[in-house]
């Protein structure tokens, strides 16, 4: 086992035993209501509201099965994360666990990669939010992007409680939209009202070319789209250091993953594809918009535009939150500049959040000035960098369980069912998704930046290690 900075409780055991994680300095201000909605909102984003249109065109009704299987894998990942969180709930969870159970370099790579993931995601989401605003207002996109970034930056600096409250309402909008769509579709199927009433039928799930209209291969090629839609579900782990009662709240939030995916993804797609034949969906067009149009509800486009605007702002808000905490965790372990450790009086990471927000604004400006292939390559890297966090969660949980079962570490109060076999299965599934990304010419650009980023991290790590040879963050026990 490798050494790492481990916050200790008063009894010398890991800080999971204390009400407040010692040494981090954060305020435990996130309540159960906010954590639950952060967990729900993390699984619902533009990947569902917009990206599902392309996936439906590729896989047809079998996309439902793809979301169901991928959802099961996500549940395994979240339960693995939950086991680690109950062992030691810390704000820089993925990086901390990678550092402890794999090695200092793994912690370094995980922390900086997850930071990059959210910076890039924040750039794309605030850019998208600015584009959505043009639906209602004739306003320059850079103006909207600047305003949104400043507002979310201010919210994240004021207090973590305000961040949680904003995220609660962002998530509420997304949940309400999906539940509303499900209820409308159910009404059409049973009562036959609206313009879609005469043709709506669950037989659309298998009668228009079969359940696998493009074969199994067509379904497999959508897995990267499906997994991208779930990115950010792990954000609940970053909140561990600021949850009022992590040992109670986090397990409850994680255990809601199955029904969240069943309702918001599988349930919504079953309803939409029953009302509108899959052949009528097109890539680039939201399936929600297409469904509203088929129903003859002209206000549908405006409603969906508002929802995707909310989803984009929610993602950017999450990015502001997580990047500052990741940078501070790296700095506390000597793997980043020390000025990132600074907290405001309200317990928010001032410098890390400011640095990340500034990069988001620069990225937005670059996107507007040179919207070419180079930026597309960087943006697509978000997929593989996000999945790296999942890989580290699973590897760390396998290592932790091995040590805990042999008495080397205290047992977690929230053991992942079926582990380590479920974790191994999830790793194999992620490996298959990466292979599918390499095969698909539209998705393989996600892998192009990975070697360059690995080189940058490798060189940076060696430089930091050479300059700080006595730092325990770079040493193995």
Coordinates of C-alpha atoms in Angstrom, one line a residue:
X1 CA 0.0 0.0 0.0
X2 CA 1.2 3.5 -0.8
X3 CA 1.4 6.3 1.6
X4 CA -0.8 9.4 1.4
X5 CA -2.0 12.3 3.5
X6 CA -4.7 10.9 5.6
X7 CA -6.8 13.2 7.8
X8 CA -7.1 11.6 11.2
X9 CA -9.8 11.8 13.8
X10 CA -9.2 12.4 17.4
X11 CA -8.9 8.7 18.0
X12 CA -6.3 8.3 15.4
X13 CA -8.6 6.6 12.9
X14 CA -9.5 8.0 9.5
X15 CA -11.6 11.1 9.6
X16 CA -14.7 9.3 8.6
X17 CA -15.3 8.7 12.2
X18 CA -15.5 12.4 13.0
X19 CA -18.4 14.7 12.5
X20 CA -16.1 17.1 10.6
X21 CA -13.2 16.1 8.5
X22 CA -10.2 17.6 10.2
X23 CA -7.6 19.5 8.3
X24 CA -9.8 20.4 5.3
X25 CA -11.3 23.6 6.6
X26 CA -14.6 23.3 4.7
X27 CA -18.0 24.0 6.2
X28 CA -20.5 21.1 6.3
X29 CA -23.4 23.2 4.9
X30 CA -24.9 20.8 2.3
X31 CA -28.1 19.2 3.7
X32 CA -29.9 16.0 2.7
X33 CA -32.3 17.8 0.3
X34 CA -29.4 19.5 -1.6
X35 CA -27.3 16.4 -1.7
X36 CA -30.2 14.3 -3.1
X37 CA -30.9 16.8 -5.8
X38 CA -27.2 17.2 -6.7
X39 CA -27.1 13.4 -7.1
X40 CA -30.2 13.5 -9.3
X41 CA -29.1 16.5 -11.3
X42 CA -25.7 14.9 -11.9
X43 CA -27.3 12.1 -13.9
X44 CA -29.5 14.4 -16.0
X45 CA -27.9 16.8 -18.5
X46 CA -27.8 17.9 -22.0
X47 CA -26.7 14.4 -23.0
X48 CA -30.3 13.3 -22.4
X49 CA -32.1 16.4 -23.6
X50 CA -30.1 16.9 -26.8
X51 CA -27.6 14.0 -27.3
X52 CA -30.2 11.3 -27.2
X53 CA -31.4 12.4 -30.7
X54 CA -28.2 11.2 -32.3
X55 CA -28.2 8.0 -30.3
X56 CA -31.8 7.2 -31.2
X57 CA -30.9 7.6 -34.9
X58 CA -28.0 5.1 -34.5
X59 CA -29.6 2.5 -32.3
X60 CA -33.4 2.9 -32.5
X61 CA -35.5 1.5 -29.6
X62 CA -32.5 -0.6 -28.4
X63 CA -31.1 2.6 -27.0
X64 CA -33.4 1.8 -24.0
X65 CA -31.4 -1.3 -23.4
X66 CA -28.1 0.5 -23.7
X67 CA -29.2 3.1 -21.1
X68 CA -30.4 0.3 -18.8
X69 CA -27.1 -1.7 -18.9
X70 CA -25.0 1.4 -18.7
X71 CA -27.1 2.5 -15.8
X72 CA -26.4 -0.7 -14.0
X73 CA -22.6 -0.1 -14.5
X74 CA -23.0 3.4 -13.1
X75 CA -24.7 2.0 -10.1
X76 CA -21.7 -0.4 -9.5
X77 CA -19.4 2.7 -9.8
X78 CA -21.4 4.7 -7.4
X79 CA -21.6 1.9 -4.8
X80 CA -17.9 1.5 -5.1
X81 CA -17.5 5.2 -4.5
X82 CA -20.0 5.0 -1.6
X83 CA -17.9 2.3 0.1
X84 CA -14.8 4.5 -0.2
X85 CA -16.7 7.6 1.0
X86 CA -17.9 5.8 4.2
X87 CA -14.4 4.7 4.8
X88 CA -13.1 8.3 4.6
X89 CA -15.3 11.2 3.3
X90 CA -13.1 13.9 1.9
X91 CA -13.7 16.7 -0.6
X92 CA -11.0 15.6 -3.0
X93 CA -12.3 12.1 -2.9
X94 CA -11.1 10.6 -6.3
X95 CA -7.6 12.1 -6.1
X96 CA -7.3 11.2 -2.4
X97 CA -8.3 7.6 -2.9
X98 CA -6.0 7.3 -6.0
X99 CA -3.1 8.7 -4.0
X100 CA -3.8 6.3 -1.1
X101 CA -4.5 3.0 -2.9
X102 CA -2.6 3.3 -6.2
X103 CA 0.2 5.8 -5.6
X104 CA 1.2 9.4 -5.6
X105 CA 1.4 9.7 -9.4
X106 CA -2.2 8.2 -9.7
X107 CA -3.5 10.9 -7.3
X108 CA -1.7 13.6 -9.2
X109 CA -3.1 12.4 -12.6
X110 CA -6.6 11.9 -11.2
X111 CA -6.8 15.3 -9.5
X112 CA -5.5 17.3 -12.5
X113 CA -7.5 15.2 -15.1
X114 CA -10.8 15.7 -13.2
X115 CA -10.0 19.4 -12.9
X116 CA -9.4 19.6 -16.7
X117 CA -12.6 17.6 -17.3
X118 CA -14.7 20.2 -15.5
X119 CA -12.9 23.2 -16.9
X120 CA -13.5 21.9 -20.5
X121 CA -17.1 21.0 -19.6
X122 CA -17.6 24.4 -18.1
X123 CA -16.4 26.1 -21.3
X124 CA -18.7 24.0 -23.5
X125 CA -21.7 24.4 -21.2
X126 CA -21.5 28.2 -20.7
X127 CA -20.9 28.5 -24.5
X128 CA -24.1 26.4 -25.0
X129 CA -26.0 28.4 -22.5
X130 CA -25.1 31.6 -24.4
X131 CA -26.3 30.1 -27.6
X132 CA -29.6 29.0 -26.0
X133 CA -30.2 32.6 -24.9
X134 CA -30.4 33.7 -28.6
X135 CA -33.6 31.8 -28.9
X136 CA -35.4 34.6 -26.9
X137 CA -33.0 37.6 -27.1
X138 CA -30.9 39.2 -29.8
X139 CA -27.8 39.4 -27.7
X140 CA -24.1 38.7 -28.4
X141 CA -23.1 35.3 -27.2
X142 CA -20.0 36.5 -25.4
X143 CA -22.1 38.9 -23.3
X144 CA -24.4 36.1 -22.1
X145 CA -21.3 33.8 -21.5
X146 CA -19.6 36.6 -19.4
X147 CA -22.7 37.3 -17.4
X148 CA -23.4 33.6 -16.6
X149 CA -19.8 33.0 -15.6
X150 CA -19.7 36.0 -13.3
X151 CA -23.0 35.0 -11.6
X152 CA -22.0 31.4 -11.1
X153 CA -18.5 32.4 -9.9
X154 CA -20.1 34.8 -7.3
X155 CA -22.5 32.1 -6.1
X156 CA -19.6 29.6 -5.6
X157 CA -17.6 32.2 -3.6
X158 CA -20.4 33.3 -1.3
X159 CA -21.0 29.9 0.3
X160 CA -21.3 26.2 -0.4
X161 CA -24.9 26.4 0.9
X162 CA -25.8 28.9 -1.9
X163 CA -24.2 26.6 -4.5
X164 CA -26.2 23.7 -3.2
X165 CA -29.4 25.7 -3.2
X166 CA -28.9 26.8 -6.8
X167 CA -28.1 23.3 -7.8
X168 CA -31.2 22.1 -6.1
X169 CA -33.4 24.4 -8.2
X170 CA -31.5 23.6 -11.4
X171 CA -32.1 19.9 -10.8
X172 CA -35.7 20.5 -9.9
X173 CA -36.3 22.1 -13.4
X174 CA -34.8 19.1 -15.1
X175 CA -36.7 16.6 -13.0
X176 CA -40.0 18.4 -13.5
X177 CA -39.5 18.5 -17.3
X178 CA -38.9 14.8 -17.6
X179 CA -41.7 13.8 -15.2
X180 CA -44.0 16.1 -17.1
X181 CA -43.0 14.6 -20.4
X182 CA -43.6 11.1 -19.1
X183 CA -47.0 12.0 -17.8
X184 CA -48.0 13.6 -21.0
X185 CA -46.9 10.6 -23.0
X186 CA -48.7 8.3 -20.7
X187 CA -51.9 10.3 -21.1
X188 CA -51.6 10.2 -24.9
X189 CA -51.0 6.4 -24.9
X190 CA -54.0 5.8 -22.6
X191 CA -56.5 8.5 -23.6
X192 CA -55.4 9.2 -27.2
X193 CA -55.4 13.0 -27.1
X194 CA -53.2 15.5 -29.1
X195 CA -52.1 15.1 -32.7
X196 CA -50.1 12.0 -31.8
X197 CA -53.0 10.2 -30.2
X198 CA -54.0 8.3 -33.3
X199 CA -50.6 6.7 -34.0
X200 CA -49.2 6.5 -30.5
X201 CA -48.5 2.9 -29.5
X202 CA -46.0 0.9 -27.6
X203 CA -45.7 -1.3 -30.7
X204 CA -43.4 1.4 -32.1
X205 CA -40.7 -0.1 -29.8
X206 CA -40.5 -3.2 -32.1
X207 CA -42.6 -2.8 -35.2
X208 CA -40.5 -0.2 -37.1
X209 CA -37.5 -2.3 -38.1
X210 CA -37.4 -4.3 -34.9
X211 CA -35.9 -3.5 -31.5
X212 CA -32.4 -3.6 -33.0
X213 CA -33.0 -1.9 -36.4
X214 CA -29.3 -1.5 -37.0
X215 CA -28.2 -4.7 -35.3
X216 CA -26.3 -5.2 -32.1
X217 CA -23.3 -3.2 -33.5
X218 CA -25.5 -0.1 -33.9
X219 CA -26.4 -0.3 -30.2
X220 CA -22.8 -0.8 -29.2
X221 CA -21.7 2.2 -31.2
X222 CA -24.0 4.4 -29.0
X223 CA -22.3 3.4 -25.7
X224 CA -19.9 6.4 -25.7
X225 CA -22.9 8.7 -26.1
X226 CA -24.8 6.9 -23.4
X227 CA -21.8 7.0 -21.0
X228 CA -21.2 10.7 -21.7
X229 CA -24.7 11.4 -20.6
X230 CA -23.9 10.0 -17.2
X231 CA -20.7 12.0 -16.6
X232 CA -21.0 14.1 -13.5
X233 CA -23.0 11.5 -11.6
X234 CA -19.9 11.0 -9.4
X235 CA -20.0 14.7 -8.3
X236 CA -21.7 13.7 -5.2
X237 CA -18.4 12.3 -4.0
X238 CA -16.8 15.7 -4.2
X239 CA -19.5 17.0 -1.8
X240 CA -18.5 14.5 0.9
X241 CA -16.3 17.0 2.7
X242 CA -19.1 19.5 3.0
X243 CA -22.1 17.3 3.7
X244 CA -23.7 17.9 7.1
X245 CA -24.1 14.2 7.7
X246 CA -22.2 12.2 5.1
X247 CA -22.6 8.8 6.7
X248 CA -26.4 9.1 6.4
X249 CA -26.9 11.4 3.4
X250 CA -24.5 10.0 0.9
X251 CA -25.6 6.3 1.0
X252 CA -29.2 7.4 0.6
X253 CA -28.3 9.6 -2.4
X254 CA -26.2 6.8 -4.0
X255 CA -29.0 4.2 -3.5
X256 CA -31.4 6.3 -5.5
X257 CA -29.2 5.8 -8.7
X258 CA -31.2 2.8 -10.0
X259 CA -34.6 4.4 -9.8
X260 CA -33.3 7.7 -11.1
X261 CA -31.9 6.0 -14.2
X262 CA -35.0 3.8 -14.5
X263 CA -37.3 6.8 -14.5
X264 CA -35.4 9.6 -16.1
X265 CA -33.7 7.6 -18.9
X266 CA -35.3 4.3 -19.5
X267 CA -38.8 5.5 -18.6
X268 CA -38.6 8.7 -20.6
X269 CA -37.3 6.9 -23.7
X270 CA -39.9 4.2 -23.5
X271 CA -42.6 6.9 -23.4
X272 CA -41.2 9.1 -26.1
X273 CA -40.4 6.2 -28.5
X274 CA -43.9 4.9 -28.0
X275 CA -45.5 8.2 -28.9
X276 CA -43.1 9.0 -31.8
X277 CA -41.6 6.3 -34.0
X278 CA -37.8 6.3 -33.7
X279 CA -37.5 6.8 -37.5
X280 CA -38.8 10.4 -37.1
X281 CA -35.9 11.4 -34.8
X282 CA -32.9 13.2 -36.3
X283 CA -29.3 13.8 -35.0
X284 CA -28.9 17.2 -33.5
X285 CA -32.6 17.6 -32.7
X286 CA -33.8 17.1 -29.2
X287 CA -36.1 14.1 -28.9
X288 CA -38.1 16.2 -26.5
X289 CA -38.6 18.9 -29.1
X290 CA -39.5 16.3 -31.7
X291 CA -42.1 14.7 -29.4
X292 CA -43.7 18.1 -28.6
X293 CA -43.9 18.8 -32.3
X294 CA -45.5 15.5 -33.0
X295 CA -48.1 16.2 -30.3
X296 CA -48.9 19.5 -31.9
X297 CA -47.7 21.5 -28.9
X298 CA -45.9 24.6 -30.3
X299 CA -44.6 25.7 -27.0
X300 CA -42.5 22.6 -26.8
X301 CA -39.4 24.1 -28.4
X302 CA -39.4 27.0 -25.9
X303 CA -39.9 24.7 -22.9
X304 CA -37.0 22.4 -24.0
X305 CA -34.8 25.4 -24.7
X306 CA -35.4 26.6 -21.1
X307 CA -34.6 23.2 -19.7
X308 CA -31.4 22.7 -21.7
X309 CA -30.4 26.2 -20.6
X310 CA -30.9 25.1 -17.0
X311 CA -29.0 21.9 -17.6
X312 CA -26.0 23.8 -19.1
X313 CA -25.9 26.3 -16.2
X314 CA -26.2 23.4 -13.8
X315 CA -23.2 21.7 -15.3
X316 CA -21.2 24.9 -15.3
X317 CA -22.1 25.5 -11.7
X318 CA -20.9 22.1 -10.8
X319 CA -17.7 22.7 -12.7
X320 CA -17.1 25.9 -10.7
X321 CA -17.6 23.9 -7.5
X322 CA -15.5 20.9 -8.2
X323 CA -12.5 22.5 -9.9
X324 CA -11.7 24.7 -6.9
X325 CA -11.8 21.8 -4.5
X326 CA -9.7 19.5 -6.7
X327 CA -7.0 22.2 -7.1
X328 CA -7.0 22.7 -3.3
X329 CA -6.7 19.0 -2.6
X330 CA -3.7 18.8 -5.0
X331 CA -2.1 21.9 -3.3
X332 CA -2.6 20.5 0.2
X333 CA -0.7 17.4 -0.9
X334 CA 2.1 19.4 -2.5
X335 CA 1.0 18.4 -6.0
X336 CA -0.1 21.9 -7.0
X337 CA 0.7 25.6 -6.2
X338 CA 0.3 26.4 -2.5
X339 CA -1.8 29.5 -3.2
X340 CA -4.7 27.2 -4.2
X341 CA -5.1 26.2 -0.6
X342 CA -6.5 29.6 0.4
X343 CA -10.1 29.6 1.7
X344 CA -12.6 32.5 2.1
X345 CA -14.2 33.1 5.5
X346 CA -17.2 31.1 4.3
X347 CA -14.9 28.1 3.6
X348 CA -14.8 28.2 -0.2
X349 CA -11.5 27.8 -2.2
X350 CA -11.0 31.3 -3.5
X351 CA -7.9 31.1 -5.7
X352 CA -8.7 27.7 -7.2
X353 CA -12.3 28.7 -8.2
X354 CA -11.1 32.1 -9.5
X355 CA -8.3 30.4 -11.6
X356 CA -10.8 27.9 -13.1
X357 CA -13.4 30.5 -13.8
X358 CA -10.9 32.7 -15.6
X359 CA -9.8 29.7 -17.8
X360 CA -13.5 29.0 -18.6
X361 CA -13.9 32.6 -19.8
X362 CA -10.7 32.4 -21.9
X363 CA -11.9 29.1 -23.4
X364 CA -15.3 30.7 -24.3
X365 CA -13.5 33.6 -26.1
X366 CA -11.2 31.1 -28.0
X367 CA -14.3 29.1 -29.0
X368 CA -15.9 32.2 -30.4
X369 CA -12.8 33.4 -32.2
X370 CA -11.6 30.1 -33.6
X371 CA -14.4 27.5 -33.6
X372 CA -12.3 25.0 -35.5
X373 CA -11.2 21.4 -35.2
X374 CA -8.5 22.1 -32.5
X375 CA -11.2 23.2 -30.0
X376 CA -13.4 20.2 -31.0
X377 CA -10.5 17.9 -30.1
X378 CA -10.1 19.5 -26.7
X379 CA -13.8 19.4 -26.0
X380 CA -14.1 15.8 -27.0
X381 CA -11.4 14.9 -24.5
X382 CA -13.9 15.6 -21.7
X383 CA -15.4 12.1 -22.3
X384 CA -12.3 10.1 -21.7
X385 CA -11.1 12.4 -18.9
X386 CA -14.4 12.0 -17.1
X387 CA -14.3 8.2 -17.4
X388 CA -10.8 8.2 -15.9
X389 CA -12.3 9.2 -12.6
X390 CA -14.7 6.2 -12.8
X391 CA -11.7 3.9 -13.5
X392 CA -9.8 5.2 -10.5
X393 CA -12.9 4.8 -8.2
X394 CA -13.2 1.2 -9.2
X395 CA -9.5 0.4 -8.9
X396 CA -9.3 2.1 -5.5
X397 CA -12.4 0.2 -4.2
X398 CA -10.9 -3.1 -5.3
X399 CA -7.7 -2.3 -3.5
X400 CA -9.5 -1.0 -0.4
X401 CA -11.7 -4.1 -0.1
X402 CA -8.6 -6.3 -0.4
X403 CA -7.0 -4.5 2.5
X404 CA -10.1 -4.1 4.6
X405 CA -11.0 -7.8 4.3
X406 CA -7.6 -8.6 5.7
X407 CA -7.9 -6.3 8.6
X408 CA -5.3 -3.7 7.4
X409 CA -8.0 -1.0 7.2
X410 CA -11.3 -0.5 9.0
X411 CA -14.4 -1.9 7.2
X412 CA -16.7 0.6 5.5
X413 CA -20.2 0.8 6.8
X414 CA -21.5 0.9 3.2
X415 CA -20.1 -2.1 1.4
X416 CA -20.6 -2.4 -2.4
X417 CA -22.7 -5.5 -3.1
X418 CA -21.0 -8.1 -5.2
X419 CA -17.7 -6.4 -5.0
X420 CA -15.0 -6.9 -6.2
X421 CA -16.7 -8.8 -9.1
X422 CA -19.1 -5.9 -9.8
X423 CA -16.2 -3.5 -9.9
X424 CA -14.2 -5.7 -12.3
X425 CA -17.3 -6.0 -14.5
X426 CA -17.7 -2.2 -14.5
X427 CA -14.0 -1.8 -15.5
X428 CA -14.4 -4.3 -18.3
X429 CA -17.5 -2.4 -19.5
X430 CA -15.6 0.9 -19.5
X431 CA -12.8 -0.7 -21.4
X432 CA -15.3 -1.9 -24.1
X433 CA -16.7 1.6 -24.3
X434 CA -13.2 3.0 -24.9
X435 CA -12.6 0.4 -27.7
X436 CA -15.9 1.4 -29.3
X437 CA -14.8 5.1 -29.2
X438 CA -11.6 4.1 -31.0
X439 CA -13.6 2.2 -33.7
X440 CA -16.1 5.0 -34.3
X441 CA -14.6 7.8 -36.5
X442 CA -16.9 10.3 -34.9
X443 CA -15.8 9.5 -31.4
X444 CA -12.2 8.5 -31.6
X445 CA -11.1 12.1 -31.5
X446 CA -11.9 11.8 -27.8
X447 CA -8.7 9.7 -27.5
X448 CA -6.3 11.9 -29.5
X449 CA -5.6 14.3 -26.7
X450 CA -5.0 11.6 -24.1
X451 CA -1.4 10.9 -24.9
X452 CA -0.5 14.6 -25.0
X453 CA -2.2 15.2 -21.7
X454 CA -0.4 12.2 -20.2
X455 CA 2.9 13.5 -21.4
X456 CA 2.2 16.9 -19.9
X457 CA 1.3 15.4 -16.5
X458 CA 4.3 13.0 -16.6
X459 CA 6.8 15.8 -17.2
X460 CA 5.1 18.1 -14.6
X461 CA 5.1 15.4 -12.0
X462 CA 8.8 14.7 -12.5
X463 CA 9.6 18.4 -12.3
X464 CA 7.6 18.8 -9.0
X465 CA 9.2 15.6 -7.6
X466 CA 12.7 16.9 -8.4
X467 CA 12.0 20.3 -6.8
X468 CA 10.4 18.7 -3.7
X469 CA 12.3 15.4 -3.0
X470 CA 11.4 15.5 0.7
X471 CA 7.6 15.9 0.0
X472 CA 5.8 12.7 1.2
X473 CA 3.2 13.3 -1.6
X474 CA 5.8 11.9 -4.0
X475 CA 7.1 9.1 -1.9
X476 CA 6.1 5.5 -1.7
X477 CA 6.1 3.5 1.6

